[in-house]
Coordinates of C-alpha atoms and ligand atoms in Angstrom, one line a residue:
M1 CA -22.0 3.7 -6.1
R2 CA -20.3 0.4 -6.5
L3 CA -21.7 -1.0 -9.8
E4 CA -20.6 -4.6 -9.5
H5 CA -21.7 -4.6 -5.9
A6 CA -25.1 -3.2 -6.9
V7 CA -25.6 -5.9 -9.6
E8 CA -24.6 -8.5 -7.1
A9 CA -27.3 -7.2 -4.7
L10 CA -29.9 -7.3 -7.5
G11 CA -28.9 -10.9 -8.3
K12 CA -29.1 -11.8 -4.6
T13 CA -32.6 -10.4 -4.3
A14 CA -33.7 -12.3 -7.4
L15 CA -32.2 -15.5 -6.1
H16 CA -34.2 -15.0 -2.9
E17 CA -37.4 -14.2 -4.7
A18 CA -37.1 -17.1 -7.1
L19 CA -35.8 -19.8 -4.8
G20 CA -36.6 -18.6 -1.3
L21 CA -33.0 -18.8 -0.1
D22 CA -30.1 -16.5 0.6
A23 CA -27.0 -17.2 -1.5
P24 CA -24.3 -15.1 -3.2
A25 CA -25.2 -14.3 -6.9
V26 CA -21.5 -14.5 -7.8
V27 CA -21.6 -11.7 -10.4
R28 CA -18.5 -11.1 -12.5
R29 CA -17.7 -8.9 -15.5
S30 CA -18.2 -10.7 -18.7
Q31 CA -15.1 -11.8 -20.5
D32 CA -16.7 -11.1 -23.9
E33 CA -18.8 -8.0 -24.4
K34 CA -20.9 -9.9 -27.0
H35 CA -22.5 -11.8 -24.1
G36 CA -23.3 -8.8 -22.0
D37 CA -21.7 -6.7 -19.3
Y38 CA -22.0 -9.1 -16.4
Q39 CA -22.4 -12.8 -15.8
L40 CA -24.3 -14.2 -12.8
N41 CA -22.7 -17.5 -11.8
G42 CA -24.4 -18.3 -8.5
V43 CA -27.2 -20.6 -9.8
L44 CA -24.9 -23.5 -10.8
P45 CA -23.6 -24.3 -7.3
L46 CA -27.1 -23.9 -5.9
A47 CA -28.6 -26.3 -8.4
K48 CA -26.0 -28.8 -7.6
K49 CA -26.7 -28.5 -3.9
L50 CA -30.5 -28.7 -4.4
G51 CA -30.2 -31.5 -7.0
K52 CA -32.2 -29.5 -9.5
N53 CA -31.7 -28.7 -13.1
P54 CA -29.5 -25.6 -13.3
R55 CA -31.0 -24.1 -16.5
E56 CA -34.5 -24.4 -15.1
L57 CA -33.5 -22.7 -11.9
A58 CA -31.6 -20.0 -13.8
A59 CA -34.8 -19.3 -15.8
L60 CA -36.7 -18.7 -12.6
V61 CA -34.1 -16.3 -11.4
A62 CA -33.8 -14.6 -14.8
E63 CA -37.5 -13.9 -14.6
K64 CA -37.1 -12.1 -11.3
L65 CA -34.3 -10.0 -12.8
Q66 CA -36.4 -8.6 -15.6
N67 CA -36.3 -4.9 -15.1
P68 CA -36.2 -3.0 -18.4
S69 CA -35.0 0.2 -16.9
I70 CA -31.8 -1.5 -15.6
F71 CA -31.2 -4.6 -17.8
S72 CA -31.6 -4.6 -21.6
K73 CA -30.8 -8.3 -21.7
V74 CA -31.3 -11.1 -19.1
E75 CA -30.4 -14.4 -20.7
V76 CA -29.8 -17.9 -19.5
A77 CA -26.7 -19.3 -21.1
G78 CA -24.5 -22.4 -21.1
P79 CA -25.2 -24.8 -18.3
G80 CA -27.0 -22.2 -16.2
F81 CA -25.3 -18.8 -16.2
I82 CA -27.3 -15.7 -16.6
N83 CA -25.9 -13.0 -18.9
L84 CA -26.8 -9.5 -18.0
K85 CA -26.5 -6.3 -20.1
L86 CA -27.2 -3.0 -18.6
T87 CA -29.3 -0.4 -20.4
D88 CA -27.4 2.5 -21.9
S89 CA -29.7 4.9 -20.1
W90 CA -29.1 3.4 -16.7
L91 CA -25.4 3.3 -17.3
A92 CA -25.5 7.0 -18.3
E93 CA -27.4 7.8 -15.2
Q94 CA -24.9 6.0 -12.9
L95 CA -22.0 7.7 -14.7
A96 CA -23.5 11.1 -14.2
L97 CA -23.7 10.4 -10.5
L98 CA -20.1 9.2 -10.4
A99 CA -18.8 12.1 -12.5
N100 CA -20.3 14.6 -10.1
D101 CA -19.6 12.8 -6.8
A102 CA -17.5 14.7 -4.3
N103 CA -15.6 11.5 -3.4
D104 CA -15.1 10.3 -7.0
G105 CA -17.7 7.6 -6.3
I106 CA -15.7 6.1 -3.4
E107 CA -18.1 4.6 -0.9
Q108 CA -17.9 6.4 2.5
V109 CA -17.8 4.0 5.4
A110 CA -18.5 4.2 9.2
P111 CA -15.1 5.6 10.2
D112 CA -12.7 3.7 12.3
T113 CA -9.5 5.1 13.8
I114 CA -6.8 3.2 12.1
V115 CA -3.0 3.4 12.8
V116 CA -0.9 2.5 9.8
D117 CA 2.6 1.6 11.0
F118 CA 4.9 2.0 8.0
S119 CA 8.5 2.7 6.9
G120 CA 10.2 2.1 10.3
P121 CA 13.8 2.5 9.3
N122 CA 16.6 2.1 11.8
I123 CA 18.8 4.7 13.3
A124 CA 22.5 5.0 12.2
K125 CA 21.7 3.3 9.0
Q126 CA 20.7 4.9 5.8
M127 CA 17.4 3.9 4.4
H128 CA 18.0 1.4 1.6
V129 CA 15.8 -0.3 -1.0
G130 CA 14.6 -2.7 1.6
H131 CA 12.6 0.1 3.2
L132 CA 11.2 1.2 0.0
R133 CA 8.2 -1.1 -0.1
S134 CA 7.0 -0.4 3.3
T135 CA 7.1 3.3 2.7
I136 CA 5.4 3.2 -0.6
L137 CA 2.8 0.6 0.3
G138 CA 2.1 2.2 3.7
D139 CA 1.6 5.7 2.2
A140 CA -0.8 4.3 -0.4
L141 CA -2.8 2.5 2.3
V142 CA -3.0 5.6 4.4
K143 CA -4.5 7.5 1.5
I144 CA -6.9 4.7 0.4
L145 CA -8.3 4.3 3.9
R146 CA -8.6 8.0 4.3
A147 CA -10.5 8.3 1.0
Q148 CA -13.1 6.0 2.5
G149 CA -13.6 8.3 5.4
H150 CA -11.5 6.6 8.1
K151 CA -9.5 8.5 10.6
V152 CA -6.0 7.3 9.7
L153 CA -2.8 7.9 11.7
G154 CA 0.4 7.2 9.9
D155 CA 3.1 6.3 12.4
N156 CA 6.8 5.8 11.7
H157 CA 8.0 3.2 14.2
L158 CA 11.7 4.1 14.0
G159 CA 14.2 1.6 15.2
D160 CA 15.8 4.1 17.5
W161 CA 16.5 2.2 20.7
G162 CA 18.1 -1.0 21.8
T163 CA 21.4 -2.9 21.5
Q164 CA 22.8 -1.0 18.5
F165 CA 23.3 2.1 20.6
G166 CA 25.6 0.4 23.1
L167 CA 27.6 -0.8 20.1
L168 CA 27.6 2.7 18.5
I169 CA 28.7 4.5 21.7
V170 CA 31.6 2.2 22.2
G171 CA 32.2 2.0 18.5
M172 CA 32.5 5.8 18.2
R173 CA 35.0 5.8 21.0
T174 CA 37.1 3.1 19.4
F175 CA 36.8 3.7 15.7
G176 CA 35.2 7.1 15.3
D177 CA 36.6 9.8 13.0
A178 CA 35.6 13.3 14.1
E179 CA 36.4 14.8 10.7
A180 CA 34.3 12.3 8.9
M181 CA 31.5 12.8 11.4
K182 CA 31.4 16.4 10.5
K183 CA 31.6 15.9 6.7
D184 CA 29.2 13.0 6.1
P185 CA 27.7 11.9 9.5
I186 CA 25.4 9.2 8.3
V187 CA 28.1 7.5 6.3
E188 CA 30.4 7.7 9.3
L189 CA 27.8 6.3 11.6
E190 CA 27.2 3.4 9.3
R191 CA 30.9 2.7 9.0
V192 CA 31.4 2.7 12.7
Y193 CA 28.3 0.5 13.3
K194 CA 29.6 -2.1 10.9
L195 CA 33.0 -2.2 12.6
A196 CA 31.3 -2.4 16.0
S197 CA 29.1 -5.2 14.9
E198 CA 32.2 -7.2 14.1
A199 CA 34.1 -6.1 17.2
K200 CA 31.3 -7.4 19.5
K201 CA 32.6 -10.9 18.9
D202 CA 35.2 -9.8 21.4
E203 CA 33.8 -10.4 24.9
V204 CA 35.4 -7.2 26.4
F205 CA 34.0 -5.0 23.6
A206 CA 30.5 -6.7 23.9
N207 CA 30.5 -6.2 27.7
E208 CA 31.4 -2.6 27.3
A209 CA 28.6 -2.1 24.8
R210 CA 26.1 -3.7 27.1
A211 CA 27.2 -1.4 30.0
E212 CA 26.9 1.7 27.8
L213 CA 23.4 0.6 26.7
A214 CA 22.3 0.1 30.3
K215 CA 23.7 3.6 31.2
L216 CA 21.7 5.1 28.3
Q217 CA 18.5 3.3 29.3
A218 CA 19.0 4.5 32.9
G219 CA 19.2 8.1 31.6
D220 CA 22.9 8.8 31.7
P221 CA 23.2 12.4 30.3
D222 CA 26.4 11.8 28.3
N223 CA 25.1 8.8 26.5
K224 CA 21.7 10.5 26.1
K225 CA 23.5 13.3 24.2
L226 CA 25.3 10.8 22.0
W227 CA 22.1 9.0 21.2
E228 CA 20.4 12.3 20.4
Q229 CA 23.2 13.1 18.0
F230 CA 22.8 9.7 16.3
V231 CA 19.1 10.2 15.9
A232 CA 19.3 13.7 14.6
V233 CA 21.9 12.8 12.0
T234 CA 19.8 9.9 10.8
R235 CA 16.6 12.0 10.7
E236 CA 18.3 14.5 8.5
S237 CA 19.2 11.9 5.9
L238 CA 15.7 10.2 6.2
D239 CA 14.0 13.5 5.7
V240 CA 15.7 14.0 2.3
V241 CA 14.3 10.7 1.1
Y242 CA 10.8 11.3 2.5
A243 CA 10.8 14.7 0.8
D244 CA 11.7 13.1 -2.5
L245 CA 9.0 10.5 -2.1
G246 CA 6.4 13.1 -0.9
V247 CA 5.7 10.9 2.1
T248 CA 4.7 12.3 5.5
F249 CA 3.8 10.8 8.9
D250 CA 1.4 12.0 11.6
Y251 CA 3.6 10.5 14.3
W252 CA 7.2 9.5 14.7
L253 CA 6.8 7.3 17.7
G254 CA 10.0 5.2 17.5
E255 CA 11.0 2.5 19.8
S256 CA 12.5 5.0 22.2
A257 CA 9.1 6.6 22.8
Y258 CA 8.1 3.5 24.8
N259 CA 11.1 3.1 27.0
D260 CA 9.4 4.1 30.2
A261 CA 6.5 1.7 29.6
L262 CA 8.6 -1.4 29.2
P263 CA 8.8 -2.5 32.9
G264 CA 5.0 -2.2 33.1
V265 CA 4.7 -4.4 30.0
V266 CA 6.8 -7.1 31.5
A267 CA 4.7 -6.9 34.7
T268 CA 1.5 -7.2 32.8
V269 CA 2.7 -10.2 30.8
K270 CA 3.8 -11.9 34.1
A271 CA 0.5 -11.1 35.7
A272 CA -1.4 -12.6 32.8
G273 CA 0.4 -15.9 33.4
I274 CA 1.3 -16.4 29.8
A275 CA 5.0 -16.3 30.1
R276 CA 7.6 -18.3 32.0
E277 CA 11.3 -18.0 32.7
D278 CA 13.7 -19.8 30.4
N279 CA 17.5 -19.5 31.0
G280 CA 16.9 -16.2 32.7
A281 CA 14.7 -14.8 29.9
L282 CA 11.0 -14.2 30.2
C283 CA 9.3 -16.0 27.3
V284 CA 5.9 -16.9 25.9
F285 CA 5.9 -20.5 24.7
F286 CA 2.8 -20.9 22.6
K287 CA 2.7 -24.7 22.7
E288 CA 2.2 -24.4 26.4
L289 CA -0.8 -22.1 26.2
E290 CA -4.3 -23.3 26.1
D291 CA -6.1 -22.9 22.8
A292 CA -3.0 -21.4 21.1
P293 CA -3.4 -21.1 17.3
K294 CA -2.0 -24.3 15.7
D295 CA 0.7 -22.6 13.6
L296 CA 2.1 -20.8 16.7
A297 CA 1.9 -23.9 18.9
A298 CA 3.8 -25.8 16.2
N299 CA 6.6 -23.3 16.2
E300 CA 9.4 -23.8 18.8
Q301 CA 10.4 -20.1 18.7
P302 CA 9.2 -18.4 21.9
F303 CA 8.2 -14.7 22.1
I304 CA 10.9 -13.2 24.3
V305 CA 9.6 -10.4 26.4
Q306 CA 12.7 -9.8 28.5
K307 CA 16.2 -11.0 27.8
S308 CA 18.3 -12.9 30.2
D309 CA 20.4 -9.8 31.0
G310 CA 17.2 -8.0 31.9
A311 CA 17.1 -6.0 28.7
F312 CA 13.8 -5.3 26.9
N313 CA 13.6 -5.9 23.2
Y314 CA 11.7 -5.4 19.9
A315 CA 8.8 -7.6 21.2
T316 CA 8.5 -5.7 24.5
T317 CA 8.4 -2.4 22.7
D318 CA 5.8 -3.7 20.3
I319 CA 3.5 -4.7 23.1
A320 CA 3.8 -1.3 24.6
T321 CA 3.1 0.2 21.2
V322 CA -0.2 -1.8 20.9
F323 CA -1.3 -0.6 24.3
H324 CA -0.4 3.0 23.4
R325 CA -2.5 2.9 20.2
S326 CA -5.4 1.5 22.1
T327 CA -5.4 3.8 25.0
V328 CA -4.1 7.0 23.7
F329 CA -5.1 6.9 20.0
Q330 CA -8.3 4.9 20.7
A331 CA -7.4 2.9 17.6
D332 CA -9.9 0.4 16.3
R333 CA -7.3 -1.1 14.1
S334 CA -3.5 -1.1 13.6
I335 CA -2.0 -2.2 10.3
Y336 CA 1.7 -3.1 10.2
V337 CA 3.3 -2.7 6.8
V338 CA 6.5 -4.8 7.3
D339 CA 8.1 -7.4 5.1
N340 CA 7.1 -11.0 5.2
R341 CA 10.2 -12.1 7.1
Q342 CA 8.7 -10.7 10.3
S343 CA 5.4 -12.5 9.9
L344 CA 6.1 -14.8 12.9
H345 CA 6.9 -11.9 15.1
F346 CA 3.6 -10.3 14.3
K347 CA 1.6 -13.5 14.7
Q348 CA 3.1 -13.9 18.1
L349 CA 2.6 -10.2 19.0
F350 CA -1.1 -10.2 18.0
E351 CA -1.8 -13.4 19.9
V352 CA -0.1 -12.0 23.0
A353 CA -1.9 -8.7 22.7
K354 CA -5.2 -10.5 22.5
R355 CA -4.4 -12.5 25.6
L356 CA -3.5 -9.3 27.4
G357 CA -7.0 -8.0 26.6
D358 CA -6.3 -5.7 23.7
R359 CA -9.4 -5.3 21.5
Q360 CA -7.9 -3.7 18.4
K361 CA -8.0 -5.5 15.1
L362 CA -4.3 -6.0 14.3
T363 CA -3.2 -6.8 10.8
H364 CA 0.2 -7.6 9.4
V365 CA 0.4 -6.3 5.8
G366 CA 3.4 -8.3 4.6
F367 CA 5.3 -8.1 1.3
G368 CA 8.0 -9.8 -0.6
S369 CA 11.5 -8.7 -1.6
V370 CA 12.7 -6.5 -4.4
L371 CA 14.9 -8.6 -6.6
G372 CA 17.9 -7.6 -8.7
P373 CA 18.5 -8.7 -12.3
D374 CA 20.1 -11.8 -11.0
G375 CA 16.9 -12.9 -9.3
K376 CA 18.3 -12.5 -5.8
P377 CA 17.2 -9.8 -3.3
L378 CA 18.4 -6.5 -4.7
K379 CA 21.9 -5.8 -3.4
T380 CA 22.2 -3.0 -0.9
R381 CA 25.8 -2.6 -1.9
D382 CA 27.3 -2.3 -5.3
A383 CA 30.3 -4.3 -6.6
S384 CA 32.8 -2.1 -4.8
G385 CA 31.0 -2.5 -1.5
K386 CA 29.5 0.9 -1.5
V387 CA 26.0 1.1 -0.1
I388 CA 23.3 1.7 -2.7
T389 CA 21.0 4.0 -0.8
L390 CA 17.4 4.8 -1.5
K391 CA 18.5 8.4 -2.2
N392 CA 20.8 7.2 -5.0
L393 CA 18.1 5.0 -6.4
L394 CA 15.6 7.8 -6.5
D395 CA 18.1 10.2 -8.1
E396 CA 18.8 7.6 -10.8
A397 CA 15.1 7.2 -11.4
T398 CA 14.8 11.0 -12.0
E399 CA 17.8 11.0 -14.3
T400 CA 16.5 8.0 -16.4
A401 CA 13.0 9.7 -16.6
K402 CA 14.6 12.8 -17.9
K403 CA 16.4 11.0 -20.6
R404 CA 13.2 9.2 -21.6
L405 CA 11.2 12.4 -21.6
V406 CA 13.7 14.0 -24.0
E407 CA 13.6 10.9 -26.3
E408 CA 9.9 10.8 -26.4
E409 CA 9.7 14.5 -27.6
L410 CA 6.6 15.1 -25.5
D411 CA 4.8 18.4 -25.4
L412 CA 6.8 19.7 -22.4
P413 CA 8.0 23.3 -21.7
A414 CA 11.7 23.3 -21.1
D415 CA 11.5 24.9 -17.7
E416 CA 9.2 22.1 -16.5
L417 CA 11.5 19.3 -17.6
D418 CA 13.2 18.8 -14.2
A419 CA 10.1 18.9 -12.1
V420 CA 8.3 16.5 -14.5
A421 CA 11.3 14.2 -14.6
K422 CA 11.2 13.9 -10.9
A423 CA 7.5 13.2 -10.8
V424 CA 7.8 10.6 -13.5
G425 CA 10.9 8.9 -12.1
I426 CA 9.6 8.7 -8.5
G427 CA 6.1 7.9 -9.7
A428 CA 7.5 5.1 -11.8
V429 CA 9.4 3.6 -8.9
K430 CA 6.3 3.8 -6.7
Y431 CA 4.0 2.3 -9.4
A432 CA 6.3 -0.6 -10.1
D433 CA 6.1 -1.5 -6.5
L434 CA 2.4 -1.0 -6.0
R435 CA 1.2 -2.7 -9.1
Q436 CA 2.5 -6.1 -7.8
N437 CA 0.5 -8.3 -5.6
R438 CA 2.4 -7.2 -2.5
L439 CA 3.1 -10.7 -1.3
S440 CA 5.2 -11.5 -4.4
D441 CA 8.8 -10.7 -4.9
Y442 CA 9.4 -8.5 -7.9
T443 CA 12.3 -7.7 -10.1
F444 CA 13.6 -4.1 -10.2
D445 CA 13.8 -3.2 -13.9
W446 CA 14.4 0.4 -15.0
D447 CA 13.2 -0.3 -18.6
K448 CA 9.8 -1.7 -17.7
M449 CA 9.4 0.8 -14.9
I450 CA 10.0 4.0 -16.7
A451 CA 7.9 3.3 -19.8
F452 CA 5.3 5.4 -21.6
R453 CA 3.6 2.2 -22.8
G454 CA 2.3 -0.8 -20.9
N455 CA 1.4 -1.1 -17.2
A456 CA 3.8 1.5 -15.8
G457 CA 3.5 4.8 -13.9
P458 CA 4.5 7.1 -16.8
Y459 CA 1.9 5.6 -19.1
L460 CA -0.8 6.5 -16.6
Q461 CA 0.6 10.0 -16.0
Y462 CA 0.7 10.4 -19.8
A463 CA -2.9 9.2 -20.1
F464 CA -4.0 11.9 -17.6
A465 CA -2.0 14.6 -19.4
R466 CA -3.6 13.6 -22.6
T467 CA -7.1 14.2 -21.2
Q468 CA -6.0 17.6 -20.1
S469 CA -4.5 18.5 -23.4
I470 CA -7.9 17.9 -25.0
F471 CA -9.4 20.5 -22.7
R472 CA -6.7 23.0 -23.5
K473 CA -7.6 22.6 -27.1
A474 CA -11.4 22.6 -26.5
E475 CA -11.1 25.7 -24.4
V476 CA -13.5 24.5 -21.8
A477 CA -12.8 23.6 -18.2
P478 CA -13.1 19.9 -17.4
A479 CA -15.3 20.8 -14.4
E480 CA -17.7 22.5 -16.8
A481 CA -17.7 19.7 -19.4
L482 CA -18.7 17.2 -16.7
K483 CA -22.1 18.6 -16.5
A484 CA -23.2 17.5 -20.0
P485 CA -25.5 14.5 -20.3
F486 CA -23.8 11.2 -21.3
V487 CA -24.8 9.6 -24.5
L488 CA -23.4 6.1 -24.8
A489 CA -23.8 5.1 -28.4
E490 CA -20.6 3.6 -29.6
P491 CA -19.2 0.4 -28.1
S492 CA -16.0 2.1 -26.9
E493 CA -18.1 4.8 -25.2
R494 CA -20.0 2.1 -23.3
A495 CA -16.8 0.3 -22.5
L496 CA -15.3 3.5 -21.1
A497 CA -18.4 4.1 -19.0
L498 CA -18.2 0.6 -17.6
A499 CA -14.5 1.0 -16.9
L500 CA -15.1 4.3 -15.1
L501 CA -17.9 2.8 -13.0
A502 CA -15.6 0.0 -11.8
Y503 CA -13.5 2.5 -9.7
P504 CA -15.6 2.5 -6.5
D505 CA -15.4 -1.3 -6.5
A506 CA -11.6 -1.3 -7.1
V507 CA -11.0 1.2 -4.2
A508 CA -13.3 -0.8 -1.9
G509 CA -11.5 -4.0 -2.8
A510 CA -8.1 -2.4 -2.3
A511 CA -9.1 -1.2 1.2
E512 CA -10.7 -4.4 2.2
H513 CA -7.7 -6.6 1.2
L514 CA -5.1 -3.9 1.9
E515 CA -3.9 -4.3 -1.7
P516 CA -3.1 -1.2 -3.6
H517 CA -2.4 -3.2 -6.8
R518 CA -6.2 -3.4 -7.3
I519 CA -6.2 0.3 -7.9
C520 CA -3.2 0.0 -10.3
D521 CA -5.0 -2.7 -12.3
H522 CA -8.1 -0.5 -12.5
L523 CA -6.3 2.6 -13.6
Y524 CA -4.4 0.6 -16.3
G525 CA -7.6 -0.8 -17.6
L526 CA -9.2 2.6 -17.6
A527 CA -6.2 4.2 -19.4
R528 CA -6.6 1.5 -22.1
A529 CA -10.3 2.0 -22.4
V530 CA -9.7 5.8 -22.9
A531 CA -7.1 5.0 -25.6
S532 CA -9.5 2.7 -27.5
F533 CA -12.2 5.4 -27.1
Y534 CA -9.9 8.0 -28.7
E535 CA -9.3 5.7 -31.6
E536 CA -12.9 5.1 -32.3
C537 CA -14.5 8.3 -31.3
P538 CA -13.3 11.7 -32.4
V539 CA -13.9 14.2 -29.6
L540 CA -13.1 17.7 -30.7
K541 CA -14.2 17.0 -34.3
S542 CA -17.7 15.7 -33.2
E543 CA -20.7 18.0 -32.8
G544 CA -23.6 18.9 -30.6
A545 CA -24.7 16.5 -27.8
T546 CA -22.2 13.9 -29.0
R547 CA -19.3 16.3 -28.6
A548 CA -20.6 17.4 -25.2
S549 CA -20.9 13.9 -24.0
R550 CA -17.5 12.8 -25.3
L551 CA -15.9 15.8 -23.5
A552 CA -17.8 14.8 -20.4
L553 CA -16.3 11.2 -20.7
V554 CA -12.8 12.6 -21.1
A555 CA -13.3 14.9 -18.2
T556 CA -14.5 12.0 -16.0
A557 CA -11.7 9.9 -17.1
G558 CA -9.2 12.7 -16.3
K559 CA -10.7 13.3 -12.9
Q560 CA -10.5 9.6 -12.1
L561 CA -7.0 9.1 -13.3
E562 CA -5.9 12.1 -11.3
A563 CA -7.7 10.9 -8.1
G564 CA -6.4 7.4 -8.6
L565 CA -2.8 8.4 -9.0
K566 CA -3.0 10.6 -5.9
L567 CA -4.4 7.6 -3.9
L568 CA -1.2 5.8 -4.9
G569 CA 1.0 8.7 -3.9
I570 CA 1.9 9.4 -7.6
T571 CA 1.9 13.0 -8.9
P572 CA -0.5 13.6 -11.8
I573 CA 1.1 15.7 -14.5
A574 CA -1.2 18.0 -16.5
R575 CA 1.2 18.6 -19.4
M576 CA 3.9 16.3 -20.8
Ligands
LIG601 N1 12.5 -1.1 12.4 C1 11.9 -2.3 12.0 C2 12.8 -3.0 11.0 O1 13.5 -2.4 10.3 C3 10.5 -2.2 11.5 C4 9.5 -1.6 12.4 C5 8.1 -2.2 12.1 N2 7.1 -1.8 13.1 C6 6.8 -2.4 14.2 N3 5.9 -1.9 15.0 N4 7.5 -3.4 14.6 O2 12.7 -4.2 10.9

C-alpha cells in the first residue's frame, strides 16, 4: 500500500465532504516530526480561490479527518495547514502488511507491454563511458517497471548498419593488419575505422566506401561475410562488459534487423504526404506541416528519411523499429534511454510516428553527460591517446573497491574478497550514476563513489549486510522474524516504520517519472533511519515482545534494502 497516496486520498475525501469540491489535498511528509507525520497543504490555495478564511476552512476539513483509529492528531496550524499524526497501531498494522507482501509492497498495475530501448552501442567501436548511463539507467528501468507487473522487453538497438560499414570494408583493405586482427580484433577495428573516417575526406576513398556499402545492402556475399565478422568481434567485447555489469537483454534487434523494411518505410512516409524532396533527399519539414508542435516547427532541421544518394539512415531505421514494436511486440509503450543530445531526433521521430498512425506511447528518457575532474565530459581517451574503455573503468572500480574493503577491515572471509570487491565496485559505479537526477551531468569521482559512508552504493550494501549479521547472531531466520507483531514505542522505531512504508510510493514515483534516483533517495533515507534505530534501540539485548518487534523491523529493513538494490541492478551482499 502506498502510504502517502492513502493519506492523500483520505485528505481528498475530507475536502470533498467539508467543502463539496474535488481538489488535491497536497499531502507531504512533515519536515519536523514534532508537528506530526504529514502535512496537508491543499486548503490554502482553495481558500484563496474561494475568497474564504483559510483557517476556518481548514477547521472544517480537519473535522472530517477525525478518525481515531488512523490519526492520533489532526491539528490546524499556521495560516491553514493541517498537521496529521498517524496512530502507532495503524502504522504497525500497515507495516505488517508491507513486511509480508509478496511484492515488497510495490503496487501492481494493469500491465502494459513496454519496450525499453537501451545501451545501443555501435559496431566496430568498444563501448566507452558514454554508453554507461544508458545501460545502467535502462537496466534499472526494466527492473522497476517489471516489479510493477508490466511486461517489459529490453531491446539493444545496436548501431550495426549504415555508412560506417562501407568505410570499414575499404578501410580494412587499405589499412588492415591481419596479425593485429587476430590478436586484438576490436582494437584493430577501431584503429582502422578511425583512419578510414579521416581518409573519407578523399573523394575517391569516399566513393569506394559508398559503393561497398551499397553492395553490402544489396546482399553481396563477400561484404556480408566481412560485416558478420565485424559484428561478431564487437559482440564478443560487448558481452564481456555486459557480463561484468550483470545486464541482459530480451532482444538484440540492431539497425541491421530492419534493413528489409526500409523501402516500405519510405513509401509509407511518401504516401502520408508529410515529406518532400529537398536536394534529392526525402525530408519532413515540420514548419510546413499543419498543427506541428511549436518547438519542432521552430527548428530548421528536417527529419531526413532518405538521403540524396538513396541511402536510408538512422531515422528511417527508427521509424521501422517503431512499427515493428507496435505490430510484432504489440507494445503499448516504448521508452528510449538515450542521451540528451539526441532529443531533437526523438521529438521528430515521435511526431512522425504519430502522423503515420502509430498508437504507442513513445518516451525519450534523456540524460546528461558524465564529467571528468576538469568539469568537461569524461575523456574517452587518456593523455597518451589510448581509449579508456568501459571494461578498464569497471576493472578499476573493482580494484579500488578491493583496496577499500581491506582498509575498512570488514567482517569478510578472505575467499569472498574478490567476489565482494566486484559487487561493491560495479555497484558503486551504478549507484553513482543512478542516484543523480538523470537529466543532470555528474562528475565521476572514485572517492565519493566507493564510500562506506554517505549516499553511495557501498554504504547501502553495508547497511544490508549489517541487518543480516544481526540475524546470524540472533540465530533466527529473517523470514521467521518478520511474523512478529510490530510495537512502535520509541521515536526511532516509528521513524523507521515511516521510512519503510515510503517504499511503495518511491517505486511508483520512479516508474511514473522514469527516474530511478527516487529509489536511491529512498534507500539512502532508509539506511539512515536504520542506523539511528540501532543507536537508540538495542535489538539483541532487548527482551520479549520488544525484541521480537525489533528483529521484525530489522528483517523488514533488510528485505527492503535487498529488494531495492536489486531493482537498481546492484548486488546485495549478505556479509561484508
Ligand atoms: N546507436 C545509437 C548511438 O550510439 C543509440 C541507439 C538508440 N536507440 C534508437 N532506437 N535510436 O547513438
